[in-house]
Amino acid sequence: MDYDLDSLIPKPPLTTRFAPSPTGLLHLGHAYSALLAHHRARQAGGRFLLRIEDIDTTRCRPEHTDAILRDLEWLGLDWDGEVVHQSDRFDLYDEFIHVLEEGGLLYPCFCTRKDIQAEIAAAQSAPHGPPHGPDGPLYPGICTNLDWREVKQRLDAGEPHALRLHMDRAIMMTGPLSFEDEKAGVVAVDGALCGDVVLARKETPTSYHLSVTIDDALQHVTLVTRGEELLPSTHIHRILQALFALPAPKYHHHALIADETGNRLSKRDRSLTIQSLREAGKTPEDVRAMAWAGSPGQDEV
Ligand code: GLU
């Protein structure tokens, strides 16, 4: 008898998440992202998680977190399980940093922003300026191959430093990779376009790239929905997943929502915070309709 073995393998429930950084009030664009993630999960009988990405303790504020939870509840979005706060998980991220350190995949970088800018300016770069990756201009390699004695001396002296990924070594270890995006299709990973990204900052012992990769995997997220401006970062996340042997979720990088004239909404447009819309007398239904109305055709659900 013929068996469809695939159909016998238990599948995890479709799990999405909304992962805002509490650096300010939620905006109509955030509402769209959250509604899309929530809708996809509920439509499939799956799970919708809420994660507060508050690793940057200088810019994130508890009052913004409170406002985010209030706005989401007001919009009628319910989430499954406890809200995860990344600021509670620095020890966890540190364990993963340790794994990369042991593998010789990280190096300390003592550069200030100014050092990097000066180096880039001094190098005769291409006519259209220095190459950029997901985090801005590619790191020009000042600290990539420092003599180990100098590194030791500077570390012993307590000089502040970030930890960067040796991207060339990482690529060598992982081999060719790809990720699947519902809109972009199968995307071949190009680590060289990202450069030696920072994985632990001077003032924060982790980074967006590291934390988001670990949390999506440990929370069993199967579909990552987020704005298309983060698509270039997914190359880094896929490389980290491979280095840590973590599963790769599917992605849906949605276009950013636009106003009636077709202009993309700016996150700085204060009149479009959920709070200001509520105060202007809009109902949750109005705001949900506004968010869907601004969504580009292919993302409407
Ligand atoms: N925390 C990020 C932000 O608010 C989003 C991260 C993600 O969805 O991967 O921009």
PDB file of C-alpha atoms and ligand atoms in Angstrom:
ATOM      1  CA  MET A   1       0.000   0.000   0.000  1.00  0.00           C
ATOM      2  CA  ASP A   2       1.187   3.554  -0.753  1.00  0.00           C
ATOM      3  CA  TYR A   3       1.662   5.873   2.183  1.00  0.00           C
ATOM      4  CA  ASP A   4       2.111   9.616   1.944  1.00  0.00           C
ATOM      5  CA  LEU A   5       4.803   9.658   4.612  1.00  0.00           C
ATOM      6  CA  ASP A   6       4.923  13.449   4.629  1.00  0.00           C
ATOM      7  CA  SER A   7       1.347  13.641   5.769  1.00  0.00           C
ATOM      8  CA  LEU A   8       2.187  11.432   8.758  1.00  0.00           C
ATOM      9  CA  ILE A   9       4.861  13.786  10.102  1.00  0.00           C
ATOM     10  CA  PRO A  10       3.329  16.040  12.741  1.00  0.00           C
ATOM     11  CA  LYS A  11       3.576  19.689  11.659  1.00  0.00           C
ATOM     12  CA  PRO A  12       4.096  22.486  14.180  1.00  0.00           C
ATOM     13  CA  PRO A  13       1.256  25.010  14.266  1.00  0.00           C
ATOM     14  CA  LEU A  14       1.777  28.072  12.090  1.00  0.00           C
ATOM     15  CA  THR A  15       3.281  30.565  14.508  1.00  0.00           C
ATOM     16  CA  THR A  16       3.735  34.257  13.808  1.00  0.00           C
ATOM     17  CA  ARG A  17       4.867  37.096  16.000  1.00  0.00           C
ATOM     18  CA  PHE A  18       4.845  40.855  16.317  1.00  0.00           C
ATOM     19  CA  ALA A  19       8.130  42.146  17.706  1.00  0.00           C
ATOM     20  CA  PRO A  20       8.087  45.912  18.242  1.00  0.00           C
ATOM     21  CA  SER A  21      10.914  47.922  19.796  1.00  0.00           C
ATOM     22  CA  PRO A  22       9.445  50.192  22.476  1.00  0.00           C
ATOM     23  CA  THR A  23      11.245  53.342  21.361  1.00  0.00           C
ATOM     24  CA  GLY A  24       8.040  55.286  20.777  1.00  0.00           C
ATOM     25  CA  LEU A  25       4.331  55.014  20.127  1.00  0.00           C
ATOM     26  CA  LEU A  26       2.837  52.462  17.737  1.00  0.00           C
ATOM     27  CA  HIS A  27       2.117  53.816  14.324  1.00  0.00           C
ATOM     28  CA  LEU A  28      -0.375  52.811  11.653  1.00  0.00           C
ATOM     29  CA  GLY A  29       2.457  50.968   9.888  1.00  0.00           C
ATOM     30  CA  HIS A  30       3.101  48.894  13.012  1.00  0.00           C
ATOM     31  CA  ALA A  31      -0.613  48.197  13.306  1.00  0.00           C
ATOM     32  CA  TYR A  32      -0.607  46.796   9.781  1.00  0.00           C
ATOM     33  CA  SER A  33       2.339  44.528  10.568  1.00  0.00           C
ATOM     34  CA  ALA A  34       0.679  43.292  13.752  1.00  0.00           C
ATOM     35  CA  LEU A  35      -2.696  42.770  12.047  1.00  0.00           C
ATOM     36  CA  LEU A  36      -1.081  40.804   9.223  1.00  0.00           C
ATOM     37  CA  ALA A  37       0.784  38.517  11.630  1.00  0.00           C
ATOM     38  CA  HIS A  38      -2.298  38.053  13.804  1.00  0.00           C
ATOM     39  CA  HIS A  39      -4.521  37.357  10.823  1.00  0.00           C
ATOM     40  CA  ARG A  40      -2.177  34.758   9.343  1.00  0.00           C
ATOM     41  CA  ALA A  41      -1.960  32.901  12.643  1.00  0.00           C
ATOM     42  CA  ARG A  42      -5.678  32.948  13.405  1.00  0.00           C
ATOM     43  CA  GLN A  43      -6.635  32.037   9.820  1.00  0.00           C
ATOM     44  CA  ALA A  44      -4.516  28.879  10.132  1.00  0.00           C
ATOM     45  CA  GLY A  45      -5.632  28.062  13.662  1.00  0.00           C
ATOM     46  CA  GLY A  46      -2.054  28.811  14.711  1.00  0.00           C
ATOM     47  CA  ARG A  47      -0.317  30.934  17.319  1.00  0.00           C
ATOM     48  CA  PHE A  48       0.377  34.658  17.462  1.00  0.00           C
ATOM     49  CA  LEU A  49       3.149  35.785  19.819  1.00  0.00           C
ATOM     50  CA  LEU A  50       4.135  39.184  21.116  1.00  0.00           C
ATOM     51  CA  ARG A  51       7.781  39.956  21.811  1.00  0.00           C
ATOM     52  CA  ILE A  52       9.094  43.274  23.078  1.00  0.00           C
ATOM     53  CA  GLU A  53      12.501  43.955  21.513  1.00  0.00           C
ATOM     54  CA  ASP A  54      13.925  46.177  24.217  1.00  0.00           C
ATOM     55  CA  ILE A  55      17.630  45.345  24.199  1.00  0.00           C
ATOM     56  CA  ASP A  56      18.611  48.971  23.612  1.00  0.00           C
ATOM     57  CA  THR A  57      18.119  50.181  27.159  1.00  0.00           C
ATOM     58  CA  THR A  58      19.058  53.759  26.222  1.00  0.00           C
ATOM     59  CA  ARG A  59      16.209  54.141  23.687  1.00  0.00           C
ATOM     60  CA  CYS A  60      13.539  51.735  24.958  1.00  0.00           C
ATOM     61  CA  ARG A  61      11.196  52.811  27.760  1.00  0.00           C
ATOM     62  CA  PRO A  62       8.778  50.784  29.910  1.00  0.00           C
ATOM     63  CA  GLU A  63       6.072  53.418  29.311  1.00  0.00           C
ATOM     64  CA  HIS A  64       6.337  52.758  25.582  1.00  0.00           C
ATOM     65  CA  THR A  65       5.926  49.026  26.237  1.00  0.00           C
ATOM     66  CA  ASP A  66       2.796  49.757  28.289  1.00  0.00           C
ATOM     67  CA  ALA A  67       1.447  51.939  25.479  1.00  0.00           C
ATOM     68  CA  ILE A  68       2.139  49.201  22.891  1.00  0.00           C
ATOM     69  CA  LEU A  69       0.219  46.593  24.908  1.00  0.00           C
ATOM     70  CA  ARG A  70      -2.650  49.038  25.415  1.00  0.00           C
ATOM     71  CA  ASP A  71      -2.814  49.914  21.706  1.00  0.00           C
ATOM     72  CA  LEU A  72      -2.755  46.275  20.593  1.00  0.00           C
ATOM     73  CA  GLU A  73      -5.493  45.349  23.042  1.00  0.00           C
ATOM     74  CA  TRP A  74      -7.531  48.336  21.894  1.00  0.00           C
ATOM     75  CA  LEU A  75      -7.123  47.152  18.296  1.00  0.00           C
ATOM     76  CA  GLY A  76      -8.565  43.814  19.384  1.00  0.00           C
ATOM     77  CA  LEU A  77      -5.414  41.742  18.934  1.00  0.00           C
ATOM     78  CA  ASP A  78      -4.994  38.866  21.351  1.00  0.00           C
ATOM     79  CA  TRP A  79      -1.714  37.006  21.676  1.00  0.00           C
ATOM     80  CA  ASP A  80      -0.792  33.560  22.910  1.00  0.00           C
ATOM     81  CA  GLY A  81       1.264  32.946  26.033  1.00  0.00           C
ATOM     82  CA  GLU A  82       3.378  35.387  27.956  1.00  0.00           C
ATOM     83  CA  VAL A  83       4.849  38.482  26.379  1.00  0.00           C
ATOM     84  CA  VAL A  84       8.588  37.915  25.972  1.00  0.00           C
ATOM     85  CA  HIS A  85      10.852  40.846  26.853  1.00  0.00           C
ATOM     86  CA  GLN A  86      14.279  40.610  25.296  1.00  0.00           C
ATOM     87  CA  SER A  87      15.796  42.648  28.131  1.00  0.00           C
ATOM     88  CA  ASP A  88      15.141  39.609  30.388  1.00  0.00           C
ATOM     89  CA  ARG A  89      17.203  37.360  28.143  1.00  0.00           C
ATOM     90  CA  PHE A  90      20.717  38.823  28.058  1.00  0.00           C
ATOM     91  CA  ASP A  91      22.153  35.668  29.697  1.00  0.00           C
ATOM     92  CA  LEU A  92      20.627  33.523  26.980  1.00  0.00           C
ATOM     93  CA  TYR A  93      22.076  35.677  24.204  1.00  0.00           C
ATOM     94  CA  ASP A  94      25.433  35.574  25.946  1.00  0.00           C
ATOM     95  CA  GLU A  95      25.486  31.785  25.709  1.00  0.00           C
ATOM     96  CA  PHE A  96      25.109  32.023  21.947  1.00  0.00           C
ATOM     97  CA  ILE A  97      27.819  34.703  21.762  1.00  0.00           C
ATOM     98  CA  HIS A  98      30.026  32.257  23.625  1.00  0.00           C
ATOM     99  CA  VAL A  99      29.374  29.549  21.028  1.00  0.00           C
ATOM    100  CA  LEU A 100      30.517  31.875  18.247  1.00  0.00           C
ATOM    101  CA  GLU A 101      33.562  32.971  20.246  1.00  0.00           C
ATOM    102  CA  GLU A 102      34.585  29.378  20.837  1.00  0.00           C
ATOM    103  CA  GLY A 103      34.284  28.770  17.103  1.00  0.00           C
ATOM    104  CA  GLY A 104      36.647  31.673  16.356  1.00  0.00           C
ATOM    105  CA  LEU A 105      33.867  33.501  14.539  1.00  0.00           C
ATOM    106  CA  LEU A 106      33.936  36.782  16.478  1.00  0.00           C
ATOM    107  CA  TYR A 107      36.526  39.465  16.985  1.00  0.00           C
ATOM    108  CA  PRO A 108      36.595  42.506  19.248  1.00  0.00           C
ATOM    109  CA  CYS A 109      36.218  45.845  17.489  1.00  0.00           C
ATOM    110  CA  PHE A 110      37.414  48.908  19.370  1.00  0.00           C
ATOM    111  CA  CYS A 111      36.372  51.434  16.718  1.00  0.00           C
ATOM    112  CA  THR A 112      34.226  54.436  17.425  1.00  0.00           C
ATOM    113  CA  ARG A 113      31.749  55.583  14.804  1.00  0.00           C
ATOM    114  CA  LYS A 114      34.198  58.395  14.006  1.00  0.00           C
ATOM    115  CA  ASP A 115      37.092  55.970  13.415  1.00  0.00           C
ATOM    116  CA  ILE A 116      34.954  54.062  10.933  1.00  0.00           C
ATOM    117  CA  GLN A 117      33.785  57.202   9.126  1.00  0.00           C
ATOM    118  CA  ALA A 118      37.354  58.509   8.868  1.00  0.00           C
ATOM    119  CA  GLU A 119      38.609  55.205   7.462  1.00  0.00           C
ATOM    120  CA  ILE A 120      35.832  55.095   4.884  1.00  0.00           C
ATOM    121  CA  ALA A 121      36.454  58.714   3.890  1.00  0.00           C
ATOM    122  CA  ALA A 122      40.200  58.076   3.538  1.00  0.00           C
ATOM    123  CA  ALA A 123      39.706  55.064   1.276  1.00  0.00           C
ATOM    124  CA  GLN A 124      39.150  56.172  -2.307  1.00  0.00           C
ATOM    125  CA  SER A 125      35.759  54.574  -2.599  1.00  0.00           C
ATOM    126  CA  ALA A 126      33.610  53.896  -5.633  1.00  0.00           C
ATOM    127  CA  PRO A 127      31.920  56.903  -7.336  1.00  0.00           C
ATOM    128  CA  HIS A 128      28.586  56.105  -5.687  1.00  0.00           C
ATOM    129  CA  GLY A 129      30.117  55.987  -2.210  1.00  0.00           C
ATOM    130  CA  PRO A 130      31.096  53.078   0.022  1.00  0.00           C
ATOM    131  CA  PRO A 131      29.176  49.792  -0.228  1.00  0.00           C
ATOM    132  CA  HIS A 132      26.305  49.524   2.232  1.00  0.00           C
ATOM    133  CA  GLY A 133      24.895  46.503   4.053  1.00  0.00           C
ATOM    134  CA  PRO A 134      21.810  46.116   6.250  1.00  0.00           C
ATOM    135  CA  ASP A 135      23.430  48.145   9.053  1.00  0.00           C
ATOM    136  CA  GLY A 136      24.904  50.951   6.920  1.00  0.00           C
ATOM    137  CA  PRO A 137      28.332  51.235   5.302  1.00  0.00           C
ATOM    138  CA  LEU A 138      30.264  47.957   5.371  1.00  0.00           C
ATOM    139  CA  TYR A 139      32.864  47.786   8.124  1.00  0.00           C
ATOM    140  CA  PRO A 140      36.224  48.731   6.584  1.00  0.00           C
ATOM    141  CA  GLY A 141      38.140  46.103   8.560  1.00  0.00           C
ATOM    142  CA  ILE A 142      40.214  48.246  10.929  1.00  0.00           C
ATOM    143  CA  CYS A 143      40.102  45.674  13.746  1.00  0.00           C
ATOM    144  CA  THR A 144      39.602  42.525  11.667  1.00  0.00           C
ATOM    145  CA  ASN A 145      43.185  41.301  11.782  1.00  0.00           C
ATOM    146  CA  LEU A 146      44.758  43.048  14.760  1.00  0.00           C
ATOM    147  CA  ASP A 147      47.768  41.341  16.291  1.00  0.00           C
ATOM    148  CA  TRP A 148      46.574  39.127  19.157  1.00  0.00           C
ATOM    149  CA  ARG A 149      49.035  40.769  21.581  1.00  0.00           C
ATOM    150  CA  GLU A 150      47.521  44.171  20.886  1.00  0.00           C
ATOM    151  CA  VAL A 151      44.022  42.737  21.277  1.00  0.00           C
ATOM    152  CA  LYS A 152      44.947  41.191  24.612  1.00  0.00           C
ATOM    153  CA  GLN A 153      46.506  44.406  25.836  1.00  0.00           C
ATOM    154  CA  ARG A 154      43.487  46.492  24.916  1.00  0.00           C
ATOM    155  CA  LEU A 155      41.050  43.974  26.403  1.00  0.00           C
ATOM    156  CA  ASP A 156      43.116  43.776  29.606  1.00  0.00           C
ATOM    157  CA  ALA A 157      43.037  47.564  29.802  1.00  0.00           C
ATOM    158  CA  GLY A 158      39.241  47.415  29.687  1.00  0.00           C
ATOM    159  CA  GLU A 159      38.907  49.284  26.397  1.00  0.00           C
ATOM    160  CA  PRO A 160      35.244  49.302  25.304  1.00  0.00           C
ATOM    161  CA  HIS A 161      34.606  47.061  22.324  1.00  0.00           C
ATOM    162  CA  ALA A 162      31.903  45.490  20.215  1.00  0.00           C
ATOM    163  CA  LEU A 163      32.014  41.939  18.848  1.00  0.00           C
ATOM    164  CA  ARG A 164      31.880  41.508  15.084  1.00  0.00           C
ATOM    165  CA  LEU A 165      31.239  38.410  13.018  1.00  0.00           C
ATOM    166  CA  HIS A 166      34.094  37.188  10.816  1.00  0.00           C
ATOM    167  CA  MET A 167      31.739  36.998   7.845  1.00  0.00           C
ATOM    168  CA  ASP A 168      34.203  35.247   5.536  1.00  0.00           C
ATOM    169  CA  ARG A 169      34.746  32.457   8.079  1.00  0.00           C
ATOM    170  CA  ALA A 170      31.002  32.198   8.719  1.00  0.00           C
ATOM    171  CA  ILE A 171      30.279  31.797   5.008  1.00  0.00           C
ATOM    172  CA  MET A 172      32.988  29.190   4.724  1.00  0.00           C
ATOM    173  CA  MET A 173      31.429  27.196   7.562  1.00  0.00           C
ATOM    174  CA  THR A 174      27.829  27.365   6.395  1.00  0.00           C
ATOM    175  CA  GLY A 175      28.312  26.909   2.648  1.00  0.00           C
ATOM    176  CA  PRO A 176      25.602  28.209   0.297  1.00  0.00           C
ATOM    177  CA  LEU A 177      22.273  29.032   1.967  1.00  0.00           C
ATOM    178  CA  SER A 178      18.889  30.373   1.004  1.00  0.00           C
ATOM    179  CA  PHE A 179      15.672  31.430   2.690  1.00  0.00           C
ATOM    180  CA  GLU A 180      12.083  31.343   1.552  1.00  0.00           C
ATOM    181  CA  ASP A 181      10.012  34.484   1.387  1.00  0.00           C
ATOM    182  CA  GLU A 182       6.340  34.353   0.422  1.00  0.00           C
ATOM    183  CA  LYS A 183       6.759  37.369  -1.832  1.00  0.00           C
ATOM    184  CA  ALA A 184      10.404  37.321  -2.938  1.00  0.00           C
ATOM    185  CA  GLY A 185      10.532  33.526  -3.420  1.00  0.00           C
ATOM    186  CA  VAL A 186      13.701  31.571  -2.670  1.00  0.00           C
ATOM    187  CA  VAL A 187      16.448  34.079  -1.906  1.00  0.00           C
ATOM    188  CA  ALA A 188      20.111  33.051  -2.124  1.00  0.00           C
ATOM    189  CA  VAL A 189      21.996  34.306   0.926  1.00  0.00           C
ATOM    190  CA  ASP A 190      24.817  36.721   0.227  1.00  0.00           C
ATOM    191  CA  GLY A 191      26.786  37.246   3.414  1.00  0.00           C
ATOM    192  CA  ALA A 192      29.475  39.296   1.707  1.00  0.00           C
ATOM    193  CA  LEU A 193      26.872  42.002   1.094  1.00  0.00           C
ATOM    194  CA  CYS A 194      26.416  42.303   4.864  1.00  0.00           C
ATOM    195  CA  GLY A 195      30.070  42.523   5.921  1.00  0.00           C
ATOM    196  CA  ASP A 196      31.389  41.929   9.434  1.00  0.00           C
ATOM    197  CA  VAL A 197      28.233  42.895  11.302  1.00  0.00           C
ATOM    198  CA  VAL A 198      28.213  43.719  15.009  1.00  0.00           C
ATOM    199  CA  LEU A 199      26.632  40.925  17.061  1.00  0.00           C
ATOM    200  CA  ALA A 200      27.266  42.384  20.517  1.00  0.00           C
ATOM    201  CA  ARG A 201      27.450  46.135  21.005  1.00  0.00           C
ATOM    202  CA  LYS A 202      29.701  48.103  23.291  1.00  0.00           C
ATOM    203  CA  GLU A 203      26.807  49.192  25.479  1.00  0.00           C
ATOM    204  CA  THR A 204      24.531  46.161  24.919  1.00  0.00           C
ATOM    205  CA  PRO A 205      25.813  42.581  25.144  1.00  0.00           C
ATOM    206  CA  THR A 206      23.758  41.528  22.111  1.00  0.00           C
ATOM    207  CA  SER A 207      22.305  42.964  18.904  1.00  0.00           C
ATOM    208  CA  TYR A 208      19.040  42.943  16.953  1.00  0.00           C
ATOM    209  CA  HIS A 209      20.390  40.295  14.554  1.00  0.00           C
ATOM    210  CA  LEU A 210      21.488  37.873  17.258  1.00  0.00           C
ATOM    211  CA  SER A 211      18.458  38.242  19.531  1.00  0.00           C
ATOM    212  CA  VAL A 212      15.827  38.091  16.815  1.00  0.00           C
ATOM    213  CA  THR A 213      17.361  34.930  15.333  1.00  0.00           C
ATOM    214  CA  ILE A 214      17.567  33.137  18.668  1.00  0.00           C
ATOM    215  CA  ASP A 215      14.112  34.175  19.842  1.00  0.00           C
ATOM    216  CA  ASP A 216      12.315  33.316  16.616  1.00  0.00           C
ATOM    217  CA  ALA A 217      13.842  29.840  16.801  1.00  0.00           C
ATOM    218  CA  LEU A 218      13.332  29.243  20.533  1.00  0.00           C
ATOM    219  CA  GLN A 219       9.744  30.520  20.348  1.00  0.00           C
ATOM    220  CA  HIS A 220       9.091  28.150  17.423  1.00  0.00           C
ATOM    221  CA  VAL A 221       8.059  30.931  15.065  1.00  0.00           C
ATOM    222  CA  THR A 222       7.348  29.343  11.689  1.00  0.00           C
ATOM    223  CA  LEU A 223       6.381  32.472   9.694  1.00  0.00           C
ATOM    224  CA  VAL A 224       8.211  35.747  10.285  1.00  0.00           C
ATOM    225  CA  THR A 225       6.128  38.664   8.991  1.00  0.00           C
ATOM    226  CA  ARG A 226       7.789  42.074   8.982  1.00  0.00           C
ATOM    227  CA  GLY A 227       8.430  45.119   6.799  1.00  0.00           C
ATOM    228  CA  GLU A 228      10.436  44.720   3.603  1.00  0.00           C
ATOM    229  CA  GLU A 229      13.081  47.131   4.919  1.00  0.00           C
ATOM    230  CA  LEU A 230      14.297  44.192   7.020  1.00  0.00           C
ATOM    231  CA  LEU A 231      14.724  41.784   4.104  1.00  0.00           C
ATOM    232  CA  PRO A 232      18.478  42.539   3.755  1.00  0.00           C
ATOM    233  CA  SER A 233      18.923  41.640   7.450  1.00  0.00           C
ATOM    234  CA  THR A 234      17.434  38.198   6.840  1.00  0.00           C
ATOM    235  CA  HIS A 235      20.670  37.198   5.070  1.00  0.00           C
ATOM    236  CA  ILE A 236      22.461  37.615   8.404  1.00  0.00           C
ATOM    237  CA  HIS A 237      19.738  35.798  10.316  1.00  0.00           C
ATOM    238  CA  ARG A 238      19.884  32.823   7.968  1.00  0.00           C
ATOM    239  CA  ILE A 239      23.653  32.588   8.431  1.00  0.00           C
ATOM    240  CA  LEU A 240      23.260  32.673  12.213  1.00  0.00           C
ATOM    241  CA  GLN A 241      20.562  29.979  12.050  1.00  0.00           C
ATOM    242  CA  ALA A 242      22.969  27.750  10.130  1.00  0.00           C
ATOM    243  CA  LEU A 243      25.862  28.409  12.524  1.00  0.00           C
ATOM    244  CA  PHE A 244      23.680  27.530  15.538  1.00  0.00           C
ATOM    245  CA  ALA A 245      21.852  24.669  13.769  1.00  0.00           C
ATOM    246  CA  LEU A 246      18.532  26.423  14.395  1.00  0.00           C
ATOM    247  CA  PRO A 247      15.523  25.832  12.136  1.00  0.00           C
ATOM    248  CA  ALA A 248      14.799  28.402   9.418  1.00  0.00           C
ATOM    249  CA  PRO A 249      11.287  29.869   9.468  1.00  0.00           C
ATOM    250  CA  LYS A 250       9.463  31.076   6.364  1.00  0.00           C
ATOM    251  CA  TYR A 251       9.334  34.825   5.810  1.00  0.00           C
ATOM    252  CA  HIS A 252       6.838  37.332   4.550  1.00  0.00           C
ATOM    253  CA  HIS A 253       8.456  40.743   4.117  1.00  0.00           C
ATOM    254  CA  HIS A 254       5.537  43.026   3.429  1.00  0.00           C
ATOM    255  CA  ALA A 255       5.650  46.324   1.588  1.00  0.00           C
ATOM    256  CA  LEU A 256       5.234  49.395   3.764  1.00  0.00           C
ATOM    257  CA  ILE A 257       1.780  50.892   3.841  1.00  0.00           C
ATOM    258  CA  ALA A 258       1.021  54.090   1.980  1.00  0.00           C
ATOM    259  CA  ASP A 259      -1.346  57.037   2.370  1.00  0.00           C
ATOM    260  CA  GLU A 260      -4.178  57.861  -0.054  1.00  0.00           C
ATOM    261  CA  THR A 261      -1.696  59.543  -2.424  1.00  0.00           C
ATOM    262  CA  GLY A 262       0.503  56.455  -2.570  1.00  0.00           C
ATOM    263  CA  ASN A 263       3.306  57.898  -0.422  1.00  0.00           C
ATOM    264  CA  ARG A 264       4.831  55.507   2.051  1.00  0.00           C
ATOM    265  CA  LEU A 265       3.977  56.434   5.603  1.00  0.00           C
ATOM    266  CA  SER A 266       6.816  57.802   7.602  1.00  0.00           C
ATOM    267  CA  LYS A 267       7.319  56.364  11.066  1.00  0.00           C
ATOM    268  CA  ARG A 268       7.865  59.925  12.196  1.00  0.00           C
ATOM    269  CA  ASP A 269       4.389  61.087  11.197  1.00  0.00           C
ATOM    270  CA  ARG A 270       2.952  61.652  14.651  1.00  0.00           C
ATOM    271  CA  SER A 271      -0.618  62.133  13.496  1.00  0.00           C
ATOM    272  CA  LEU A 272      -0.716  58.459  12.600  1.00  0.00           C
ATOM    273  CA  THR A 273       0.108  56.954  15.953  1.00  0.00           C
ATOM    274  CA  ILE A 274      -2.605  54.638  17.214  1.00  0.00           C
ATOM    275  CA  GLN A 275      -2.928  56.839  20.284  1.00  0.00           C
ATOM    276  CA  SER A 276      -3.515  60.015  18.277  1.00  0.00           C
ATOM    277  CA  LEU A 277      -6.019  58.260  16.023  1.00  0.00           C
ATOM    278  CA  ARG A 278      -7.874  57.010  19.114  1.00  0.00           C
ATOM    279  CA  GLU A 279      -7.829  60.491  20.617  1.00  0.00           C
ATOM    280  CA  ALA A 280      -9.152  61.878  17.345  1.00  0.00           C
ATOM    281  CA  GLY A 281     -12.220  59.677  17.833  1.00  0.00           C
ATOM    282  CA  LYS A 282     -11.410  56.772  15.511  1.00  0.00           C
ATOM    283  CA  THR A 283     -12.691  53.352  16.552  1.00  0.00           C
ATOM    284  CA  PRO A 284     -10.565  50.177  16.427  1.00  0.00           C
ATOM    285  CA  GLU A 285     -12.561  49.172  13.328  1.00  0.00           C
ATOM    286  CA  ASP A 286     -11.683  52.516  11.672  1.00  0.00           C
ATOM    287  CA  VAL A 287      -7.989  52.055  12.378  1.00  0.00           C
ATOM    288  CA  ARG A 288      -7.973  48.447  11.197  1.00  0.00           C
ATOM    289  CA  ALA A 289      -9.682  49.555   8.006  1.00  0.00           C
ATOM    290  CA  MET A 290      -7.155  52.377   7.535  1.00  0.00           C
ATOM    291  CA  ALA A 291      -4.261  49.950   7.948  1.00  0.00           C
ATOM    292  CA  TRP A 292      -5.698  47.484   5.418  1.00  0.00           C
ATOM    293  CA  ALA A 293      -6.578  50.287   3.033  1.00  0.00           C
ATOM    294  CA  GLY A 294      -2.976  51.463   2.996  1.00  0.00           C
ATOM    295  CA  SER A 295      -1.603  47.992   2.378  1.00  0.00           C
ATOM    296  CA  PRO A 296      -0.259  47.271  -1.074  1.00  0.00           C
ATOM    297  CA  GLY A 297      -2.566  44.920  -3.017  1.00  0.00           C
ATOM    298  CA  GLN A 298      -0.581  41.725  -2.683  1.00  0.00           C
ATOM    299  CA  ASP A 299      -0.501  41.939   1.091  1.00  0.00           C
ATOM    300  CA  GLU A 300      -4.224  42.355   1.585  1.00  0.00           C
ATOM    301  CA  VAL A 301      -5.753  39.419   3.311  1.00  0.00           C
TER     302      VAL A 301
HETATM  303  N1  GLU B   1      12.021  45.127  16.556  1.00  0.00           N
HETATM  304  C1  GLU B   1      12.029  45.468  15.152  1.00  0.00           C
HETATM  305  C2  GLU B   1      11.365  46.805  14.932  1.00  0.00           C
HETATM  306  O1  GLU B   1      10.574  47.246  15.743  1.00  0.00           O
HETATM  307  C3  GLU B   1      11.301  44.460  14.286  1.00  0.00           C
HETATM  308  C4  GLU B   1      12.012  43.193  14.253  1.00  0.00           C
HETATM  309  C5  GLU B   1      11.446  42.083  13.393  1.00  0.00           C
HETATM  310  O2  GLU B   1      10.228  42.045  13.142  1.00  0.00           O
HETATM  311  O3  GLU B   1      12.245  41.235  13.039  1.00  0.00           O
HETATM  312  O4  GLU B   1      11.655  47.433  13.921  1.00  0.00           O
END
